[in-house]
Tab-separated table of C-alpha atoms in Angstrom:
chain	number	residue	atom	x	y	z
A	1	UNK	CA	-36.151	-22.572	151.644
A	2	UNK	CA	-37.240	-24.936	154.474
A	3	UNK	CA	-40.835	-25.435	154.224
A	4	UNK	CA	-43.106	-26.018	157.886
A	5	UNK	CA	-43.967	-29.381	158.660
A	6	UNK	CA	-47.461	-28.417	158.237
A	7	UNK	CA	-47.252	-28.409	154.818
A	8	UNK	CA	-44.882	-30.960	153.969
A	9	UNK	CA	-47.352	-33.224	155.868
A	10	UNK	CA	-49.633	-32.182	153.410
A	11	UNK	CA	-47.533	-32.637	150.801
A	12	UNK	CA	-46.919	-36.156	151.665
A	13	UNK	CA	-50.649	-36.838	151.720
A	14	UNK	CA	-50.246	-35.925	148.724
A	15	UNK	CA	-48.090	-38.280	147.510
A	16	UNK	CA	-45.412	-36.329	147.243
A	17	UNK	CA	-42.257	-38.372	147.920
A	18	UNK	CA	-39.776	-36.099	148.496
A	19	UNK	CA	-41.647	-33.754	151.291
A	20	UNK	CA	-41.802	-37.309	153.331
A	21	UNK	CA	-38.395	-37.747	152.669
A	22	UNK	CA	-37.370	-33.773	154.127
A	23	UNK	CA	-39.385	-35.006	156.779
A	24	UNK	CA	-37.742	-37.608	157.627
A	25	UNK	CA	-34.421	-35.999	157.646
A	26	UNK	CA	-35.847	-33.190	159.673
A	27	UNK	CA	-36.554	-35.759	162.588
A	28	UNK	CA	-34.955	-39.109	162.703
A	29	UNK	CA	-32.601	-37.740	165.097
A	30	UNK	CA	-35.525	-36.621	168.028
A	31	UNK	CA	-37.633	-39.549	167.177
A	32	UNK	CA	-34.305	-41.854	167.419
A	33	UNK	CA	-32.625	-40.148	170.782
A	34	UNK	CA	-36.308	-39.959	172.257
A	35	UNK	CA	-36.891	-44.141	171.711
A	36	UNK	CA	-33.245	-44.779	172.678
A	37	UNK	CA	-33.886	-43.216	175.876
A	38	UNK	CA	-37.399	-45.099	176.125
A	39	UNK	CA	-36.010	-48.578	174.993
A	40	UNK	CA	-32.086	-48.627	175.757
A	41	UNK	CA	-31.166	-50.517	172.437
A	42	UNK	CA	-29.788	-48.602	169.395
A	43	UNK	CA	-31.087	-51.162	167.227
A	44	UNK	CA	-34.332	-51.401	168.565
A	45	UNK	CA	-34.909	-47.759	168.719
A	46	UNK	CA	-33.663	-47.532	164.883
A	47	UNK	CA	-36.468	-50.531	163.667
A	48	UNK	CA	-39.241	-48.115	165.879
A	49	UNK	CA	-37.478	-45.091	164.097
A	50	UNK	CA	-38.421	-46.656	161.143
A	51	UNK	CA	-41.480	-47.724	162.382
A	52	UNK	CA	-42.376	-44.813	163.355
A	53	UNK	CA	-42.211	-42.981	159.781
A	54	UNK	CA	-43.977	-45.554	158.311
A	55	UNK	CA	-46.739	-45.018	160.442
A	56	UNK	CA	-46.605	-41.047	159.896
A	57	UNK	CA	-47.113	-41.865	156.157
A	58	UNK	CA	-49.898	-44.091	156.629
A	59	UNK	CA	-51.972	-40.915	158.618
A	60	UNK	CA	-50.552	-38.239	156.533
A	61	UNK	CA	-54.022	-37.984	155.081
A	62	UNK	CA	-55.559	-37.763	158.809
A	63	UNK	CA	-53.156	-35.088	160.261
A	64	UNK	CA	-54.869	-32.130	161.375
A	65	UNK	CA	-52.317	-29.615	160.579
A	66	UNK	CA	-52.461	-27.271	163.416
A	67	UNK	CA	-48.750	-26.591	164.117
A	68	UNK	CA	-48.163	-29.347	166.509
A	69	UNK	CA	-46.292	-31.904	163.833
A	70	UNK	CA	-43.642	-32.600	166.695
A	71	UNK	CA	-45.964	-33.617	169.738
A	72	UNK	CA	-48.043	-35.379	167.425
A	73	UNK	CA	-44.742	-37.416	165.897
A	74	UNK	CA	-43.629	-38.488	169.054
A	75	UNK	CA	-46.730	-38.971	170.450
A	76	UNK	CA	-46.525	-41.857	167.384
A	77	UNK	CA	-42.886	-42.952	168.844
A	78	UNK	CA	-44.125	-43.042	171.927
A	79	UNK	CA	-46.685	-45.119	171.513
A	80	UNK	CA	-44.241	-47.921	169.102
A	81	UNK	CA	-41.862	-47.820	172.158
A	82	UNK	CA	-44.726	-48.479	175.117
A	83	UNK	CA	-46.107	-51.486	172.208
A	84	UNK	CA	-42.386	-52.489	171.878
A	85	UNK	CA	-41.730	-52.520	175.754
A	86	UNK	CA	-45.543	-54.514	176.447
A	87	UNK	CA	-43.881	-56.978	173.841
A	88	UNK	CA	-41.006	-57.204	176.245
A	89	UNK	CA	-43.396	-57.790	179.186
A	90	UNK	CA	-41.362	-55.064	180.651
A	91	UNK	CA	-43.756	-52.094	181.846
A	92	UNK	CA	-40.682	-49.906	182.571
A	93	UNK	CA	-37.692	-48.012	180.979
A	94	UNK	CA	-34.345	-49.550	181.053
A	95	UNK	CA	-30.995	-47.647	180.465
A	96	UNK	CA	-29.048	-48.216	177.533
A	97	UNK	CA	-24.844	-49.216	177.881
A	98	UNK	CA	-23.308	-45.752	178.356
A	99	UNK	CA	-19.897	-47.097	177.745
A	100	UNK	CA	-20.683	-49.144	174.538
A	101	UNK	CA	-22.761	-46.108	172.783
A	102	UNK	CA	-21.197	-43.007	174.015
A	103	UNK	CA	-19.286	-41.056	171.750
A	104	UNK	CA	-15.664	-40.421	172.070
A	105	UNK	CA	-15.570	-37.168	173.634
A	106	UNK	CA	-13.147	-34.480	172.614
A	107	UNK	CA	-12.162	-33.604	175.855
A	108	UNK	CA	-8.891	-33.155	176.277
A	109	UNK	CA	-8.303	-34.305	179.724
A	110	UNK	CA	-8.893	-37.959	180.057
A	111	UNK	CA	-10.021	-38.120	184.103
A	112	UNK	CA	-12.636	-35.229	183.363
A	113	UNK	CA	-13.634	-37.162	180.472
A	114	UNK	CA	-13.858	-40.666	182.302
A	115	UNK	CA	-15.932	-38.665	185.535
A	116	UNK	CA	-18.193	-37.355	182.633
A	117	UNK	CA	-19.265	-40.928	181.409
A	118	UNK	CA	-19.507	-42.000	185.150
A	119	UNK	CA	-21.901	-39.598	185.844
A	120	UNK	CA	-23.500	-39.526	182.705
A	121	UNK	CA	-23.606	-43.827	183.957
A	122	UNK	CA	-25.501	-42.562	186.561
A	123	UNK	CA	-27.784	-40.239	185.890
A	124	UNK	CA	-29.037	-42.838	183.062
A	125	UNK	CA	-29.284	-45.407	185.617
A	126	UNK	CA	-31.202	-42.993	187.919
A	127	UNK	CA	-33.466	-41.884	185.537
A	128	UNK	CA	-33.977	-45.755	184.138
A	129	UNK	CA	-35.615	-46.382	187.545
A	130	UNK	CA	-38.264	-43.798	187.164
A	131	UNK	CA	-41.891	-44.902	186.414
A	132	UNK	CA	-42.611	-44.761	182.659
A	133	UNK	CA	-44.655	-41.666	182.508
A	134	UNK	CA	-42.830	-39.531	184.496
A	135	UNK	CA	-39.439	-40.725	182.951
A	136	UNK	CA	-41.199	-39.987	179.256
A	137	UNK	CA	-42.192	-36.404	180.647
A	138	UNK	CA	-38.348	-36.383	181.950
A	139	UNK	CA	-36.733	-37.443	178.666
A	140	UNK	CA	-39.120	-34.909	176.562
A	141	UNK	CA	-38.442	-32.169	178.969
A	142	UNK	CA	-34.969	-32.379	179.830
A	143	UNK	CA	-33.404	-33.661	176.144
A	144	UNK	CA	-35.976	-33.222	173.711
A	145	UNK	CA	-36.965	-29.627	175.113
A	146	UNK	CA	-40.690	-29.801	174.535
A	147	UNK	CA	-43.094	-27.571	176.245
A	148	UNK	CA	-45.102	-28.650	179.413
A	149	UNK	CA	-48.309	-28.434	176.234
A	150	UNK	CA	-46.392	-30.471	173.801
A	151	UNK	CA	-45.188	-33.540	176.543
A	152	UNK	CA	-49.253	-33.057	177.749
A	153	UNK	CA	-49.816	-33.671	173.932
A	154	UNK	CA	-47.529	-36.415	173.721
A	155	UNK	CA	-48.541	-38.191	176.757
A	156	UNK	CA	-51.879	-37.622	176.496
A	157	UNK	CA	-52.769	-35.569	179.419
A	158	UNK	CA	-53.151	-32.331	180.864
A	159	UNK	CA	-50.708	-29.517	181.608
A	160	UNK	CA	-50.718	-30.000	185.590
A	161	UNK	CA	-50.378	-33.016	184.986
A	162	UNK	CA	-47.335	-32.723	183.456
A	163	UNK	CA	-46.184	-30.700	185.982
A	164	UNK	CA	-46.727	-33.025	188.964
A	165	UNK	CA	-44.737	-35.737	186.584
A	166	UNK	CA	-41.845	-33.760	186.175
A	167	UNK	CA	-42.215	-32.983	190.280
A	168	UNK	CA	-41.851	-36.186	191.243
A	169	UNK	CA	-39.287	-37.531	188.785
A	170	UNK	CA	-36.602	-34.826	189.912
A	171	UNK	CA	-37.374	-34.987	193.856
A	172	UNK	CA	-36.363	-39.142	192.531
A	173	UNK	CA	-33.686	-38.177	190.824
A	174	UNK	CA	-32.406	-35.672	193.378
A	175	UNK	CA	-32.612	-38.571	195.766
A	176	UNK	CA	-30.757	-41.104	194.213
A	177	UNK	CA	-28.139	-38.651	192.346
A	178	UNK	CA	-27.051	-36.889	195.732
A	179	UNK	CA	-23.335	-36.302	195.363
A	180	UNK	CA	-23.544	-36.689	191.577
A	181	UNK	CA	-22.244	-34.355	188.598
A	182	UNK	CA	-20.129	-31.089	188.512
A	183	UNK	CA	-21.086	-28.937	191.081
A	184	UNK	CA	-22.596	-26.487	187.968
A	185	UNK	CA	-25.014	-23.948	188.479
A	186	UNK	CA	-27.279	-22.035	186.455
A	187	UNK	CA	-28.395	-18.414	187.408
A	188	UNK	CA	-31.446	-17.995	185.021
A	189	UNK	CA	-32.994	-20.721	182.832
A	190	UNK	CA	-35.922	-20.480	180.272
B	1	UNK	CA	-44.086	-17.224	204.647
B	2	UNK	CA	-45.427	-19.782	202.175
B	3	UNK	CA	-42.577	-21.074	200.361
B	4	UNK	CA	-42.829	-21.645	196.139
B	5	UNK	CA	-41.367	-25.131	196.007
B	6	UNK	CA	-43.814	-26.551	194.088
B	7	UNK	CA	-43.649	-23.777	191.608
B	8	UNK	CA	-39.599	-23.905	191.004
B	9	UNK	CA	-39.364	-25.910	188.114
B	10	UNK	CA	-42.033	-24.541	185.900
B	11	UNK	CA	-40.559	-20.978	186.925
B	12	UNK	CA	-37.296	-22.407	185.469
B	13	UNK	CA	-38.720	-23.686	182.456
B	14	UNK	CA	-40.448	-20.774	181.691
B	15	UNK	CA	-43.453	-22.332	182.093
B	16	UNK	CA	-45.031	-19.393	184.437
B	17	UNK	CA	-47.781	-17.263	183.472
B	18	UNK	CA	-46.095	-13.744	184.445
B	19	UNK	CA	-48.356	-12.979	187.291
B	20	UNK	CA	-46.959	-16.434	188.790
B	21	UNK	CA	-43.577	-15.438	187.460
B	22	UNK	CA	-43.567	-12.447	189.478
B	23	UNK	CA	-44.976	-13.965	192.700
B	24	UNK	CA	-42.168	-16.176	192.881
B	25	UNK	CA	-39.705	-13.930	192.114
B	26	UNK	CA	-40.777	-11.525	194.942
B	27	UNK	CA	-40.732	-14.784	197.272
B	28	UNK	CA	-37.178	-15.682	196.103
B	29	UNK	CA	-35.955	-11.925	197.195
B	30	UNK	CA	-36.688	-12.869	200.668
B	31	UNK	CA	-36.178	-16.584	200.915
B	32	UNK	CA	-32.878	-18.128	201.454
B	33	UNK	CA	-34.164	-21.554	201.448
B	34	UNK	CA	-36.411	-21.134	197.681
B	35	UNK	CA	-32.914	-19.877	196.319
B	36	UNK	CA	-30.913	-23.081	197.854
B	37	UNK	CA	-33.938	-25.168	195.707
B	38	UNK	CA	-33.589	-22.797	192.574
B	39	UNK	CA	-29.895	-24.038	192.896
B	40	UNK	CA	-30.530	-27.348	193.166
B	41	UNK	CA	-32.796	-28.121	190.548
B	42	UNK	CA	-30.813	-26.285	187.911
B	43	UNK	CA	-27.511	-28.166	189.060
B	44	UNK	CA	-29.892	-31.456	189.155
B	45	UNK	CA	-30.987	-30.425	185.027
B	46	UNK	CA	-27.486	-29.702	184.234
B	47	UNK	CA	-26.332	-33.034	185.303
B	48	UNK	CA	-29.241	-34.646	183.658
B	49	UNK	CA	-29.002	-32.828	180.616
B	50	UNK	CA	-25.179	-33.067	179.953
B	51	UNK	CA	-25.805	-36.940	180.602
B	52	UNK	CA	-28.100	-37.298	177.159
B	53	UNK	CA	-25.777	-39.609	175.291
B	54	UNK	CA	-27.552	-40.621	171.679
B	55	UNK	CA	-25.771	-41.641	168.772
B	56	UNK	CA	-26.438	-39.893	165.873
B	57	UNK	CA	-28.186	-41.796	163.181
B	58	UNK	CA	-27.511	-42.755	159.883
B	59	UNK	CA	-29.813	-41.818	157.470
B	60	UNK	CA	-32.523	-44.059	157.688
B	61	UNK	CA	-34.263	-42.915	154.385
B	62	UNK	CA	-32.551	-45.888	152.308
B	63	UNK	CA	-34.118	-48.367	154.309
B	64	UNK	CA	-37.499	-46.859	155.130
B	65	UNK	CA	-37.821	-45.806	151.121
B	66	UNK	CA	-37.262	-49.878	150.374
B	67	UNK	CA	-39.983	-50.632	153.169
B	68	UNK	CA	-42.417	-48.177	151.827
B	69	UNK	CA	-41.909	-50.102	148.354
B	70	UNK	CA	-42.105	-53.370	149.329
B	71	UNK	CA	-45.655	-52.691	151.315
B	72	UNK	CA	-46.672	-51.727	147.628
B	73	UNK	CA	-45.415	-54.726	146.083
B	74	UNK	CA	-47.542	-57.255	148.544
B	75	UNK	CA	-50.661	-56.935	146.402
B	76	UNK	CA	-49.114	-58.444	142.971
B	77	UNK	CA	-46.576	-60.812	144.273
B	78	UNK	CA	-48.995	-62.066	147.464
B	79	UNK	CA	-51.678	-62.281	144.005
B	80	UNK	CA	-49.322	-64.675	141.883
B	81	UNK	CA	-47.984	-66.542	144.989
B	82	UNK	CA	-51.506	-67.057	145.938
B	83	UNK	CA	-52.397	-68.136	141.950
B	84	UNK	CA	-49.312	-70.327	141.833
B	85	UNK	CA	-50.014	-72.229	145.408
B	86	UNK	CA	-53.776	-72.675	143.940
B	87	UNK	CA	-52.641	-74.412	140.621
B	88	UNK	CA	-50.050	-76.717	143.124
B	89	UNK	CA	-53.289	-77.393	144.828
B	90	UNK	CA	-55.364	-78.665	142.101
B	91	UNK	CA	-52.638	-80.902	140.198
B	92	UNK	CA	-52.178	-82.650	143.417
B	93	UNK	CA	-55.969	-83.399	143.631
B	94	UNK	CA	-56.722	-83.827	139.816
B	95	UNK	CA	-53.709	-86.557	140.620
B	96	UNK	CA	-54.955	-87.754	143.720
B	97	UNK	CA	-58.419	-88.531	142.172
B	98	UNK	CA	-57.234	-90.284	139.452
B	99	UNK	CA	-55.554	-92.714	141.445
B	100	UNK	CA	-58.583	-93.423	142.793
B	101	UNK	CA	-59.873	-95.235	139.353
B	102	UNK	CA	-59.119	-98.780	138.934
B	103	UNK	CA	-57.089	-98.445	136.027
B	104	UNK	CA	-54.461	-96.064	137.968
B	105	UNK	CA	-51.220	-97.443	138.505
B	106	UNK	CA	-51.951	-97.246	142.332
B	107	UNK	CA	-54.463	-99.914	142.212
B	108	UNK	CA	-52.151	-102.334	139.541
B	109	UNK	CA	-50.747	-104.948	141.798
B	110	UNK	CA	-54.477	-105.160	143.740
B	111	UNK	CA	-55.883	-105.437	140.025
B	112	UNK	CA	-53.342	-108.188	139.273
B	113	UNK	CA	-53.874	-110.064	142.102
B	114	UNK	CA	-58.199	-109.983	141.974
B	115	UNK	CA	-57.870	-111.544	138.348
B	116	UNK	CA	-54.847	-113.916	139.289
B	117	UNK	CA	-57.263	-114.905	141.901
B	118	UNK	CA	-60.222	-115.294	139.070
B	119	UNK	CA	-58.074	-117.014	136.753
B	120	UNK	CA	-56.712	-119.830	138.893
B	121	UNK	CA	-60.399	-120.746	139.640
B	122	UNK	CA	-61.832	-120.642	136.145
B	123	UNK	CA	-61.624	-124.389	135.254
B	124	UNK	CA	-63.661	-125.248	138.523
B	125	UNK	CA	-66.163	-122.493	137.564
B	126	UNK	CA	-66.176	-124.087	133.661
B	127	UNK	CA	-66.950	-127.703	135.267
B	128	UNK	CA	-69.474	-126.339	137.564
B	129	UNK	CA	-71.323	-124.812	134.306
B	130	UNK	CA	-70.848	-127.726	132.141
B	131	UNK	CA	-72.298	-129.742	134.643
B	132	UNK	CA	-75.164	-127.254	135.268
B	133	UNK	CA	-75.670	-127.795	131.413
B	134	UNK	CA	-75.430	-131.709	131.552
B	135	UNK	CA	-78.553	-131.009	134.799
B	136	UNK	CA	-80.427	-129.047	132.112
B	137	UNK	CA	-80.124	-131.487	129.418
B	138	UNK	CA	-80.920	-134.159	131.550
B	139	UNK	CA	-84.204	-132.115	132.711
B	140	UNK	CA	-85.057	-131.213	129.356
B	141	UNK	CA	-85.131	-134.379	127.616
């Protein structure tokens, strides 16, 4: 039985090995897609992956277990990739190589497989442009599927906030993407 | 009419307390341009959202299991590095002092030199005393 994060926090404070280690299975993957979005380098978002753990062991004994074990891990990330990006003396996000780390796609048409990565090109590009705070809100929003509470967690700040970020990043976006993607249309979203 | 604009996105995320909710639904029955941005934005998050390309990740437990042992490791080996550097230390200054002394191999050829130096002017220094003696005698008698 899968146990909360809650308590396998706890458990690690513990010093319980193997509920860090469940942990850590549980959420490479966010914490990895999240920095790869933040820094564009696989291998620099695996080191602050790895980073990033380490650093959720060290404060096991300090978490305040209050359901929130997901804002309050990539709040962590977040935090490696903005040191990691400082180190850089680059105050801004920067799009990873869509071509070189894309996935072959199973698609069985080639063209509608090529005008996928073009657009998926970009959007990336697009959204690499964005200030850092509202592309963070973007990225958390949009591919991580937080709430508008748990990106205010993560980024420090307040709901409306949030909202205004997320505002201003897609009336960007909108802008530069005009005439990108499938013309695809959602009736309801939630 | 006061459009909802501003309110579109959360009411698409479901972010909408239901009184709000139901405001801008109401407004969206009777406004033709709040549905065109309702369109928009969801085509705008579909594109973004079908452009999320991540790798998956190999599992990184190996690697961060190996860091998390060799932070505990630190304290002994930095302990015996630090013991082993400190011994270095002192046989190079226990050394370097007793070159210092004149009977260290560093100082032989200055040593040999001083008493060549001595030796070649011994006869002058016996003459000199034998004649000192010869003075006493002389002043004695």
């Amino acid at each position: 039985m899968s146990q909360g994060d809650d308590i396998l926090m706890q458990r690690t404070a513990a010093g319980e090995e193997q509920a860090f280690r469940q942990l850590v299975a549980r959420w490479q993957q966010p914490v990895f897609a999240f920095l790869l979005h933040m820094l564009g380098s696989v291998e620099e978002a695996e080191d602050m992956t790895q980073d990033t753990f380490l650093k959720v062991h060290d404060q096991a004994g300090r978490y305040q277990p209050a359901g929130r074990f997901r804002s309050w891990l990539l709040r962590i990330a977040g935090n490696k990739a903005r040191s990691a990006l400082r180190r850089r003396r680059i105050l801004r996000w920067v799009s990873f190589d869509p071509v070189r780390h894309d996935r072959p796609g199973a698609a069985a048409d080639p063209l509608q497989e090529l005008t996928r990565r073009e657009t998926a090109a970009e959007v990336q590009a697009a959204i690499a442009t964005l200030p850092e705070r509202q592309r963070a809100a973007l990225v958390l929003k949009r591919w991580q599927g937080l709430s508008y509470q748990e990106i205010a967690d993560v980024l420090q700040t307040t709901v409306p906030a949030v909202e205004s970020l997320l505002q201003r990043a897609a009336e960007t976006l909108r802008q530069r993407l005009a005439g990108a993607g499938p013309p695809v249309a959602r009736k309801e979203r939630s | 009419m006061k459009h909802v604009t501003h309110k579109i996105q959360a009411y698409l995320d479901g972010e909408l307390a239901p009184a709000d909710r139901e405001r801008v639904l109401a407004h969206l029955e009777d406004c033709a341009a709040c549905r065109r941005e309702v369109d928009d934005l969801n085509r705008l998050f579909t594109t973004v959202e079908q452009a999320q390309q991540a790798p998956t990740l190999a599992p990184i437990w190996p690697a961060l299991a190996e860091r998390l042992l060799e932070r505990r490791r630190p304290v002994w080996s930095w302990s015996y590095r630090g013991l082993a550097a400190a011994a270095a230390l002192t046989g190079v200054l226990v050394g370097w002092q007793l070159g210092q002394t004149p009977t260290g191999s560093a100082n032989a050829p200055a040593v040999a030199v001083e008493a060549g130096y001595l030796e070649a002017r011994l006869p002058s220094l016996d003459q000199l005393w034998l004649q000192l003696d010869e003075l006493d005698g002389e002043a004695g008698s």
